[in-house]
Coordinates of C-alpha atoms in Angstrom, one line a residue:
M1 CA -0.2 0.0 -0.7
N2 CA 1.4 3.5 -0.8
R3 CA 1.2 6.4 0.9
P4 CA 1.8 10.3 0.2
I5 CA 2.7 12.2 2.5
T6 CA 3.3 15.6 3.0
I7 CA 6.2 17.6 4.2
L8 CA 6.6 21.4 5.4
T9 CA 9.5 22.0 6.9
A10 CA 8.9 25.2 9.6
A11 CA 12.6 27.2 8.4
C12 CA 12.6 26.5 4.9
C13 CA 9.0 25.8 3.6
V14 CA 10.3 23.0 0.9
I15 CA 7.4 21.2 -0.3
M16 CA 7.9 17.9 -1.9
T17 CA 5.4 14.3 -1.7
W18 CA 7.1 10.5 -1.1
S19 CA 5.1 7.0 -1.2
C20 CA 6.9 4.3 0.7
S21 CA 6.1 0.7 -1.0
T22 CA 7.2 -2.4 -0.9
P23 CA 8.5 -3.9 -4.4
K24 CA 10.1 -7.4 -5.0
N25 CA 14.4 -7.5 -3.8
H26 CA 13.3 -4.1 -1.7
D27 CA 12.6 -3.5 1.6
M28 CA 11.5 -0.3 1.0
Q29 CA 11.2 2.9 -1.3
Q30 CA 10.5 6.2 -1.8
E31 CA 9.5 8.0 -4.4
L32 CA 9.3 12.1 -4.7
T33 CA 8.4 14.8 -7.0
T34 CA 11.9 16.9 -7.7
V35 CA 11.8 20.0 -9.9
G36 CA 14.0 21.7 -11.3
N37 CA 18.9 20.6 -11.8
P38 CA 20.0 18.9 -10.1
Y39 CA 17.2 15.9 -10.8
M40 CA 17.5 13.7 -7.9
P41 CA 16.8 15.5 -3.9
L42 CA 18.9 18.0 -3.1
W43 CA 20.3 15.5 0.2
E44 CA 21.2 12.6 -3.1
H45 CA 24.8 13.0 -4.0
I46 CA 24.8 10.6 -6.8
P47 CA 28.0 11.8 -8.5
D48 CA 29.0 9.6 -11.9
G49 CA 25.7 8.7 -12.9
E50 CA 25.3 6.6 -16.2
P51 CA 21.5 5.9 -17.3
Y52 CA 20.3 3.5 -19.4
V53 CA 16.7 2.6 -19.7
F54 CA 15.5 -0.6 -18.4
E55 CA 11.7 -3.0 -18.5
D56 CA 10.0 -2.3 -14.6
P57 CA 10.6 -5.9 -14.0
D58 CA 7.8 -5.2 -12.0
Q59 CA 5.6 -3.6 -14.6
P60 CA 6.7 -5.5 -17.9
G61 CA 6.1 -3.8 -20.8
R62 CA 6.4 -1.2 -19.0
Q63 CA 10.1 1.6 -18.9
R64 CA 11.9 3.2 -16.2
V65 CA 15.0 4.8 -16.2
Y66 CA 18.2 3.7 -14.0
V67 CA 20.6 6.1 -13.2
Y68 CA 23.3 4.3 -11.3
G69 CA 26.3 5.9 -10.0
S70 CA 28.8 6.6 -6.8
H71 CA 27.6 7.8 -3.6
D72 CA 29.3 10.7 -1.8
N73 CA 28.3 9.7 1.6
L74 CA 31.6 10.0 3.3
V75 CA 31.9 13.3 3.3
T76 CA 35.8 13.5 3.0
E77 CA 36.9 12.1 0.3
Y78 CA 34.5 10.3 -2.7
C79 CA 32.8 8.5 -3.2
G80 CA 31.1 5.5 -1.0
R81 CA 31.0 1.8 0.4
D82 CA 27.6 1.6 -1.1
Q83 CA 26.3 1.8 -4.3
V84 CA 22.5 2.6 -4.4
V85 CA 20.1 2.9 -7.4
W86 CA 17.8 5.9 -8.5
S87 CA 14.9 5.3 -10.9
A88 CA 12.2 7.1 -12.7
A89 CA 9.6 6.3 -15.5
V90 CA 9.8 7.3 -18.3
D91 CA 6.6 9.6 -18.3
S92 CA 7.0 10.9 -15.5
L93 CA 11.0 11.8 -15.3
N94 CA 9.6 14.2 -12.3
R95 CA 8.8 11.2 -9.8
W96 CA 12.4 9.2 -8.5
R97 CA 12.2 6.3 -6.8
Y98 CA 14.8 5.5 -4.9
D99 CA 15.8 1.8 -5.2
G100 CA 17.5 0.5 -2.7
V101 CA 21.5 -0.5 -2.2
I102 CA 22.5 -2.4 -4.9
L103 CA 26.4 -3.1 -3.8
V104 CA 27.5 -3.8 -0.8
V105 CA 31.6 -5.2 -0.4
D106 CA 33.3 -5.8 2.6
K107 CA 37.8 -5.7 3.6
N108 CA 37.1 -9.7 2.6
G109 CA 35.3 -9.7 -1.0
K110 CA 32.5 -11.6 0.5
G111 CA 29.3 -8.8 -0.2
E112 CA 28.0 -9.5 3.7
P113 CA 25.8 -5.8 5.1
F114 CA 27.9 -3.0 5.4
D115 CA 30.0 -2.5 8.0
T116 CA 29.7 0.5 10.4
A117 CA 33.7 0.4 11.6
G118 CA 34.0 0.7 7.7
T119 CA 35.8 -2.4 6.3
A120 CA 33.6 -2.0 3.1
D121 CA 35.4 -1.0 0.3
V122 CA 34.5 1.8 -1.0
L123 CA 32.8 1.8 -3.9
Y124 CA 34.1 4.2 -7.7
A125 CA 32.4 4.5 -10.4
P126 CA 29.9 2.3 -12.2
D127 CA 28.9 1.1 -15.1
V128 CA 26.6 -1.4 -16.3
A129 CA 25.6 -4.0 -19.0
L130 CA 22.1 -6.1 -20.0
V131 CA 22.6 -9.7 -21.0
T132 CA 20.0 -11.6 -23.2
D133 CA 19.5 -15.1 -23.6
S134 CA 18.2 -17.1 -26.0
T135 CA 15.5 -17.5 -23.9
G136 CA 14.7 -13.5 -23.3
K137 CA 16.0 -14.0 -20.3
K138 CA 18.0 -11.2 -19.3
T139 CA 21.5 -10.6 -16.4
Y140 CA 22.7 -7.5 -15.6
Y141 CA 26.2 -6.5 -14.8
L142 CA 27.2 -4.8 -13.1
F143 CA 31.0 -2.7 -13.1
P144 CA 32.1 -0.8 -9.8
N145 CA 34.9 0.9 -10.0
D146 CA 36.5 -1.2 -6.8
Q147 CA 40.3 -1.8 -7.5
S148 CA 41.0 -2.7 -3.3
S149 CA 43.5 -5.0 -2.4
G150 CA 45.5 -4.2 -5.9
R151 CA 43.7 -6.0 -8.1
N152 CA 41.6 -5.3 -11.2
G153 CA 38.2 -3.9 -11.2
L154 CA 34.9 -6.4 -10.4
I155 CA 32.3 -7.4 -11.5
A156 CA 28.4 -8.4 -9.8
R157 CA 25.4 -9.9 -11.1
S158 CA 21.5 -9.6 -10.9
D159 CA 17.9 -10.4 -12.5
R160 CA 17.1 -6.8 -12.1
P161 CA 17.6 -3.7 -12.5
D162 CA 17.6 -2.5 -9.3
G163 CA 19.7 -5.5 -8.1
P164 CA 20.8 -6.6 -5.1
F165 CA 24.1 -7.8 -7.3
E166 CA 26.8 -9.8 -6.6
V167 CA 29.8 -10.6 -7.0
C168 CA 30.8 -13.0 -9.2
N169 CA 34.8 -12.9 -10.8
W170 CA 36.5 -13.6 -8.0
S171 CA 39.7 -15.8 -8.7
Q172 CA 39.5 -19.7 -7.4
D173 CA 43.2 -18.9 -6.7
N174 CA 43.3 -15.8 -4.3
P175 CA 40.3 -14.4 -2.3
D176 CA 41.5 -10.6 -2.3
R177 CA 41.9 -10.7 -6.7
A178 CA 39.5 -11.4 -9.6
D179 CA 39.7 -11.5 -13.1
G180 CA 39.6 -9.6 -15.9
V181 CA 41.0 -6.4 -17.3
L182 CA 39.0 -4.3 -16.1
Q183 CA 40.5 -1.0 -14.1
F184 CA 40.1 2.7 -13.6
D185 CA 36.6 3.9 -14.2
P186 CA 34.8 0.8 -16.3
A187 CA 32.6 0.7 -19.7
V188 CA 30.9 -1.7 -20.9
F189 CA 29.8 -2.6 -23.7
V190 CA 27.2 -5.9 -24.8
D191 CA 26.5 -5.2 -29.5
D192 CA 23.9 -7.1 -31.5
D193 CA 25.4 -9.3 -32.6
G194 CA 26.3 -10.4 -29.1
R195 CA 29.4 -9.4 -28.8
V196 CA 31.0 -7.5 -25.7
Y197 CA 33.7 -4.4 -25.7
G198 CA 35.4 -2.9 -22.0
Y199 CA 37.2 0.7 -21.3
W200 CA 38.9 1.6 -19.0
G201 CA 41.9 4.4 -17.6
F202 CA 43.1 7.7 -16.1
E203 CA 44.9 9.9 -18.7
R204 CA 45.7 7.3 -20.8
S205 CA 43.1 4.9 -22.3
Y206 CA 42.7 1.0 -22.8
A207 CA 39.9 -0.8 -24.5
A208 CA 39.0 -4.6 -25.0
E209 CA 37.4 -7.0 -26.6
F210 CA 35.9 -8.9 -23.9
D211 CA 35.1 -13.1 -23.8
P212 CA 31.1 -12.5 -23.4
A213 CA 31.8 -16.0 -21.0
T214 CA 33.5 -13.9 -18.4
M215 CA 32.2 -10.0 -19.0
A216 CA 35.9 -9.5 -17.4
T217 CA 39.3 -11.3 -19.1
V218 CA 40.1 -10.3 -22.8
K219 CA 38.7 -12.5 -25.6
P220 CA 41.1 -15.5 -27.0
G221 CA 43.2 -13.9 -29.8
T222 CA 42.5 -9.7 -29.2
K223 CA 44.4 -7.9 -27.0
V224 CA 43.9 -4.5 -25.3
V225 CA 44.0 -1.5 -27.1
E226 CA 46.2 0.9 -25.2
D227 CA 45.8 4.7 -25.7
M228 CA 42.9 3.9 -28.0
I229 CA 41.8 8.3 -28.1
S230 CA 45.0 10.7 -27.0
G231 CA 45.5 11.6 -23.1
R232 CA 46.3 14.5 -21.3
Y233 CA 49.2 14.6 -21.5
Q234 CA 49.6 13.6 -24.6
E235 CA 48.8 14.8 -28.4
G236 CA 45.8 15.4 -30.0
R237 CA 42.9 17.0 -29.2
F238 CA 40.8 14.3 -27.7
K239 CA 42.7 14.5 -24.5
F240 CA 42.5 11.7 -22.3
F241 CA 42.0 12.3 -18.1
E242 CA 39.4 9.3 -17.4
A243 CA 35.6 7.8 -16.8
S244 CA 35.1 6.0 -19.8
S245 CA 31.6 5.9 -21.2
I246 CA 29.6 4.0 -24.3
R247 CA 27.3 4.5 -26.6
K248 CA 25.4 2.8 -29.9
V249 CA 23.3 4.9 -31.9
K250 CA 21.8 3.3 -35.3
D251 CA 25.5 2.3 -36.9
K252 CA 27.9 4.7 -35.2
Y253 CA 29.6 3.7 -31.7
I254 CA 29.8 7.5 -29.8
F255 CA 32.4 7.5 -26.5
I256 CA 31.8 10.2 -24.2
Y257 CA 35.1 10.6 -21.7
S258 CA 36.1 13.5 -19.4
R259 CA 38.6 15.3 -21.3
F260 CA 40.8 17.2 -19.9
T261 CA 40.6 21.7 -21.7
E262 CA 44.6 23.2 -23.1
E263 CA 45.2 26.3 -21.1
G264 CA 42.8 29.1 -23.2
E265 CA 40.0 27.0 -24.5
F266 CA 37.4 28.7 -24.6
G267 CA 39.0 31.4 -23.0
L268 CA 40.2 29.6 -19.6
P269 CA 41.8 28.1 -17.7
S270 CA 43.0 23.7 -18.1
S271 CA 39.9 22.1 -17.0
N272 CA 38.7 18.7 -16.6
Y273 CA 34.9 19.7 -16.1
T274 CA 34.1 18.7 -19.4
L275 CA 32.4 16.1 -21.0
A276 CA 33.2 15.1 -25.0
Y277 CA 32.7 12.4 -27.1
A278 CA 34.3 11.8 -30.0
Y279 CA 33.0 8.6 -32.7
S280 CA 33.2 5.5 -34.8
D281 CA 32.7 2.7 -37.0
K282 CA 33.9 0.4 -35.2
P283 CA 33.3 0.3 -31.3
L284 CA 37.4 -0.2 -30.9
G285 CA 37.6 3.1 -33.3
P286 CA 39.8 4.6 -34.7
W287 CA 38.0 7.8 -33.2
T288 CA 37.8 10.5 -34.1
Y289 CA 37.1 14.4 -32.1
G290 CA 34.0 15.4 -32.2
G291 CA 32.9 18.1 -29.1
T292 CA 31.9 18.5 -25.8
I293 CA 28.7 17.9 -24.2
I294 CA 28.8 19.7 -21.4
D295 CA 31.2 22.5 -19.1
G296 CA 30.6 22.2 -15.7
R297 CA 32.2 25.5 -15.4
A298 CA 28.7 26.6 -17.5
R299 CA 30.9 29.1 -19.8
E300 CA 29.4 32.9 -19.4
K301 CA 30.1 36.2 -20.0
D302 CA 31.0 38.9 -18.2
E303 CA 30.3 42.4 -18.1
Q304 CA 33.2 42.8 -19.5
D305 CA 33.0 40.1 -22.4
N306 CA 35.2 38.2 -20.8
T307 CA 33.9 34.4 -20.8
I308 CA 33.6 33.7 -16.7
A309 CA 33.1 30.0 -15.1
S310 CA 29.4 31.3 -13.5
A311 CA 28.9 28.5 -11.8
T312 CA 31.8 26.1 -9.6
P313 CA 35.1 27.1 -11.5
D314 CA 37.0 23.7 -11.2
G315 CA 36.1 19.8 -10.6
N316 CA 35.0 16.8 -12.5
T317 CA 32.9 15.6 -14.1
H318 CA 31.1 11.8 -15.6
G319 CA 28.4 10.9 -17.1
S320 CA 26.6 9.7 -20.7
I321 CA 24.3 10.3 -23.1
C322 CA 20.7 8.8 -22.8
E323 CA 17.5 9.3 -25.2
I324 CA 14.9 9.0 -22.7
G325 CA 10.8 9.4 -25.0
G326 CA 12.2 10.6 -28.3
Q327 CA 14.7 13.3 -26.5
W328 CA 18.2 12.4 -25.8
Y329 CA 19.7 14.2 -22.8
V330 CA 23.2 14.1 -21.2
F331 CA 23.8 13.6 -17.3
Y332 CA 26.0 15.2 -15.7
H333 CA 27.4 15.5 -12.2
R334 CA 28.7 19.3 -9.9
Q335 CA 30.4 20.1 -6.8
T336 CA 28.3 21.1 -4.9
G337 CA 30.7 23.7 -0.9
T338 CA 34.0 24.1 -1.2
D339 CA 36.1 19.8 -1.7
E340 CA 34.6 17.9 -5.0
Y341 CA 33.1 15.7 -2.0
A342 CA 29.5 16.2 -2.5
R343 CA 28.4 16.3 -5.7
Q344 CA 25.3 16.0 -7.2
A345 CA 23.7 14.2 -10.0
M346 CA 22.5 16.2 -13.0
V347 CA 21.0 17.1 -16.8
A348 CA 20.2 18.9 -19.8
P349 CA 18.5 18.1 -22.9
I350 CA 21.0 17.6 -26.3
T351 CA 20.9 17.4 -29.2
V352 CA 22.1 14.4 -31.2
T353 CA 23.0 13.6 -35.4
V354 CA 24.2 10.5 -36.4
E355 CA 24.8 10.7 -40.2
E356 CA 24.5 6.6 -41.6
G357 CA 27.4 5.1 -43.2
E358 CA 30.4 3.7 -43.5
G359 CA 32.4 7.4 -42.8
G360 CA 29.4 9.6 -41.6
K361 CA 29.3 12.6 -38.8
V362 CA 28.2 11.7 -35.8
E363 CA 27.1 15.9 -34.5
I364 CA 25.7 16.3 -30.4
S365 CA 24.9 20.1 -29.3
E366 CA 27.0 21.1 -26.5
G367 CA 23.7 21.3 -23.3
E368 CA 23.6 23.9 -21.1
Y369 CA 24.2 24.3 -17.5
T370 CA 20.7 25.6 -16.3
S371 CA 18.2 25.1 -12.3
E372 CA 15.8 23.7 -14.9
G373 CA 16.5 19.8 -15.1
F374 CA 13.9 17.7 -17.1
A375 CA 10.9 21.1 -17.5
T376 CA 12.4 22.4 -19.5
N377 CA 9.3 24.0 -21.3
G378 CA 10.7 26.3 -17.9
L379 CA 10.6 26.4 -14.0
D380 CA 7.1 27.7 -12.3
P381 CA 7.5 30.3 -10.8
F382 CA 4.1 30.3 -9.3
E383 CA 6.4 27.1 -7.1
R384 CA 8.9 27.4 -4.1
H385 CA 11.9 26.2 -5.3
S386 CA 14.9 25.9 -3.3
A387 CA 18.5 28.4 -4.0
G388 CA 20.7 25.6 -4.2
I389 CA 19.2 24.4 -7.8
A390 CA 21.5 27.6 -9.2
C391 CA 22.6 27.3 -11.3
W392 CA 25.0 30.8 -11.7
Y393 CA 26.7 31.7 -8.6
T394 CA 29.8 34.0 -8.6
G395 CA 31.5 36.4 -6.4
P396 CA 33.0 40.0 -7.4
K397 CA 36.1 38.2 -9.1
P398 CA 34.6 35.7 -10.8
A399 CA 37.4 34.3 -12.6
T400 CA 40.2 34.2 -10.2
H401 CA 37.8 31.6 -8.0
E402 CA 40.6 29.2 -6.4
W403 CA 39.4 25.9 -6.4
P404 CA 39.1 23.5 -4.4
N405 CA 41.5 25.4 -1.6
N406 CA 38.8 26.5 0.0
T407 CA 38.5 29.9 -0.8
F408 CA 35.8 31.7 -2.9
Y409 CA 35.4 35.1 -2.8
G410 CA 31.1 35.2 -3.7
S411 CA 28.3 32.4 -3.4
Y412 CA 28.0 29.1 -3.9
V413 CA 25.8 26.2 -3.1
A414 CA 26.2 24.6 0.3
S415 CA 26.0 21.0 0.4
G416 CA 23.7 18.5 1.6
Y417 CA 26.6 18.6 5.2
G418 CA 29.1 18.9 6.3
T419 CA 30.1 23.2 8.5
D420 CA 29.0 24.9 6.0
S421 CA 25.2 23.6 5.6
K422 CA 23.0 23.5 8.7
F423 CA 21.7 19.6 7.6
D424 CA 23.8 17.3 10.2
A425 CA 22.8 14.2 7.8
P426 CA 22.2 13.7 3.9
Y427 CA 18.9 11.1 4.0
D428 CA 17.0 13.5 6.4
L429 CA 13.5 13.8 4.2
R430 CA 13.0 17.2 5.9
N431 CA 15.1 19.1 4.1
N432 CA 15.4 18.8 0.5
T433 CA 16.7 21.6 -0.1
N434 CA 20.8 23.1 -0.6
D435 CA 22.1 27.1 1.3
V436 CA 23.2 29.6 -1.0
V437 CA 25.9 30.7 1.3
N438 CA 28.6 33.1 1.1
N439 CA 26.9 36.0 -0.7
T440 CA 29.1 39.3 -0.6
D441 CA 29.4 42.4 -2.6
G442 CA 29.2 42.1 -6.0
S443 CA 28.0 38.1 -6.0
I444 CA 26.2 37.3 -8.0
V445 CA 22.6 33.9 -8.3
G446 CA 20.9 33.3 -10.8
Y447 CA 18.5 30.6 -11.9
K448 CA 17.5 29.4 -16.3
Y449 CA 14.7 29.5 -16.4
F450 CA 11.0 30.1 -15.4
N451 CA 7.8 29.9 -17.6
F452 CA 6.1 33.3 -17.5
D453 CA 3.7 32.2 -20.6
G454 CA 0.5 33.7 -19.4
V455 CA 1.5 35.3 -16.1
E456 CA -0.6 38.5 -17.1
D457 CA -0.6 40.6 -13.5
E458 CA 1.7 44.1 -14.3
D459 CA 2.8 43.6 -11.0
L460 CA 3.9 40.0 -9.0
R461 CA 6.1 39.7 -5.9
L462 CA 8.9 38.2 -5.3
L463 CA 9.2 36.1 -1.5
L464 CA 12.4 35.4 -0.7
N465 CA 13.3 32.8 2.5
L466 CA 17.2 33.8 4.3
T467 CA 19.2 34.3 7.1
P468 CA 20.4 37.4 7.6
E469 CA 24.0 37.5 8.4
G470 CA 24.0 41.5 10.3
I471 CA 25.6 43.2 7.8
D472 CA 23.2 46.6 5.7
G473 CA 23.0 45.8 1.8
T474 CA 19.7 44.9 -0.9
I475 CA 19.2 42.1 -3.2
D476 CA 18.5 43.3 -6.9
I477 CA 16.3 40.8 -8.7
M478 CA 17.0 41.2 -12.7
A479 CA 15.5 39.8 -15.1
D480 CA 17.4 37.8 -17.9
R481 CA 20.9 38.7 -17.6
P482 CA 23.2 40.8 -14.2
W483 CA 23.7 43.6 -15.9
V484 CA 21.2 46.3 -18.2
S485 CA 23.7 47.0 -20.1
Q486 CA 23.8 43.4 -21.6
G487 CA 20.2 43.5 -21.5
G488 CA 18.8 42.8 -17.8
Q489 CA 16.0 44.0 -16.4
L490 CA 15.3 45.3 -13.2
L491 CA 12.2 44.1 -11.9
G492 CA 13.3 45.4 -8.3
S493 CA 15.4 45.6 -4.9
I494 CA 15.2 43.8 -1.4
S495 CA 16.0 45.9 1.3
L496 CA 18.7 43.7 4.7
R497 CA 19.3 45.5 7.7
A498 CA 22.2 45.6 10.2
D499 CA 20.4 44.6 13.0
M500 CA 18.3 42.4 11.3
P501 CA 17.7 39.1 13.4
Q502 CA 19.9 36.6 12.1
T503 CA 16.8 33.7 11.9
P504 CA 14.6 32.5 8.9
T505 CA 13.2 35.3 7.9
E506 CA 11.1 35.8 4.6
L507 CA 11.0 38.9 2.5
S508 CA 8.9 40.1 0.2
A509 CA 9.7 42.3 -2.8
D510 CA 7.1 44.2 -4.8
L511 CA 8.4 43.1 -9.6
K512 CA 7.7 46.2 -11.8
G513 CA 7.4 45.1 -15.2
T514 CA 7.0 41.1 -15.3
D515 CA 4.0 41.4 -17.3
K516 CA 5.8 41.3 -20.1
L517 CA 8.1 38.5 -19.1
Q518 CA 5.8 35.8 -21.7
G519 CA 7.7 33.1 -22.0
K520 CA 11.8 31.3 -20.5
H521 CA 13.3 33.9 -18.8
A522 CA 16.6 33.2 -16.2
I523 CA 16.2 35.0 -13.2
F524 CA 19.4 36.9 -11.7
F525 CA 19.0 38.2 -7.8
I526 CA 23.2 40.6 -7.9
F527 CA 24.3 41.2 -4.6
K528 CA 25.7 44.9 -3.0
S529 CA 27.1 46.0 0.3
E530 CA 29.8 48.5 2.2
T531 CA 30.5 45.9 4.1
K532 CA 33.3 44.1 1.4
E533 CA 33.5 40.7 1.9
Q534 CA 31.4 40.5 4.4
S535 CA 28.3 37.5 3.6
L536 CA 24.4 40.0 3.2
C537 CA 22.8 36.0 3.7
K538 CA 22.6 33.0 3.5
L539 CA 19.5 32.2 0.3
H540 CA 16.9 29.8 2.1
N541 CA 14.3 29.1 -1.0
F542 CA 12.0 31.3 -3.3
I543 CA 8.5 31.2 -4.8
F544 CA 6.4 34.5 -7.2
S545 CA 3.5 35.7 -5.9
N546 CA 0.3 37.4 -7.1

C-alpha cells in the first residue's frame, strides 16, 4: 500500500511528496517529486551517473530510466562504501524512486551488509550492461570501480536492474583478487551481435573485446588496445582524462569521457570539468573527435565580455547520454560546498544527429548548464524552489575563483551536509534543499529558466526566504541578464539591515514590468553592500506570487 506524505519544513518551507511500498527484493522504496536541477533530491549525492532505460521488472512492458553512480556519503573523501540506484518512469521524470543499496563489498569480498566500522570497499564510478540470452532471460552486470587490495575491477550480476548484485568474478586462486582486466572507471558495452567490449583508463585510455563467458577477460586471440584516444599528456585534441562511457546510436559508436581542455581553450584555464565525445564506425576505433557535450563551469560572458565560469570554476565530471521519450539528455554531475566530495546529479537536453554509413558524422549539441533539469519548458515561478538549484553563482572576482582551496570570492551552493550547511545528515527527508551561502558584495546568483507564459499581472511579488547575517545591503532582482548593459531588466529590490534577527526570515519585493516576461527568462539576485567580503545572508528558497 502506498501512503503519500507531504512534508513542510518550518525553517525552509520546501514541499515534497514521497511514498513507501514493498516491491520484490527491496525492503522499502521512496519516491519523491523533484523539480529542477539537480534532478534528484537535494540531500542526495550521486556523481558519475550512467543512465539506462530498462524494462521495469515489476511492470512488464513499462520502461524506467535507471541511474547508476557513485555515492558521495563519506563527506571528507570521494564516493562511499555502498552503491545505490535511483529510477523514474520514462513518462514521469520528475518523480524519482530510491531503489535502495545494490552492492556492498566488505574487506574479505563477502558482500555482507554495510560494515559501520568502515571495512567495506570504497566503490567508485560504475557502469551496467544488459545481456539477454536466447530464451529471453535478462542478466544485468554491474561494473563498480573497485580495485581494493590492488586487484582489477569487480563484476557483479543480478536478474533485476535494481539489484541486489552479487560479485561473480572472484579469482579461484586468490580470494582478494578478481579475474579480468578492467581497471579505473570501467565501461562495458554489449553489441547487437552479442560481442562484448570494455573500456577503462586514467589519463590514458584502454579498450578490449571481452569474452562473453566471463564479461571480464580479454577474448582469446585479441589484445588490449592501448591509447585508444590520445590522453592528457599526449599529442592531439582528444585529451582523455577519465570517465569512460560508451553508447551505440544507429550504426555509430560514441565514446563519452572526461576531457582535459587545453590552457586557454574556451577562454578559460585548463580543466577536466567537461564531458566530450568521439565517434567511430567500429567499437574499438579509429575514432574521430566530436566536441564538448557539457561544461561544468557553465561558461558565460561577464559585463566586459570576458569568458567566465559562472558556476563552480573547477572540479571533475562523469556521465553519459541517454534518449528518453524521443529526447536526448546528457547526464553529468556538479560540485557543492568547497570541495569535490558532495557531488550532485545533473541533466541537460541535447540533440544527437547521426549520419549513417561508413564515415558518417555524429553531431551532439553542447548542453546548457541550467536550473531546469527535466522541466525543459521552464520552471514554474509559482512553485517554491530551493536556492540550491542555482546555475550561476559568482563573486566580485569570478575569473579568479580558487578551487578546491576553500576560497570563494562570492556565492556558492552549500553541500547537503558538513560544516558549511545547517543539515547534519544527507538522508533527512525534511530538508530537500541546499542553501546558497557567502553572498558578498558583487555576488550574483542566477536561475535559468522560469516560464512566465500566462502571467497577466503587471506586478508580481517575490518572496525570498533567507537568513540575514548582520550586514546592511540590498538584493536587486534582475531578469534575463545580471547587467542592464547586456539587456537585463531590474524588476525590484530587497533591503537588508544589520539589525535584522539572524534567523530564517521571509522578505518580499514588489516587482515591476513582469507582464512583459512571457516565455522563458532567467532570474538573477545581485548582492550589494558597502561592507566588502562579508556575506549579507544565506539564501534558502523563493517563490513568485500574485
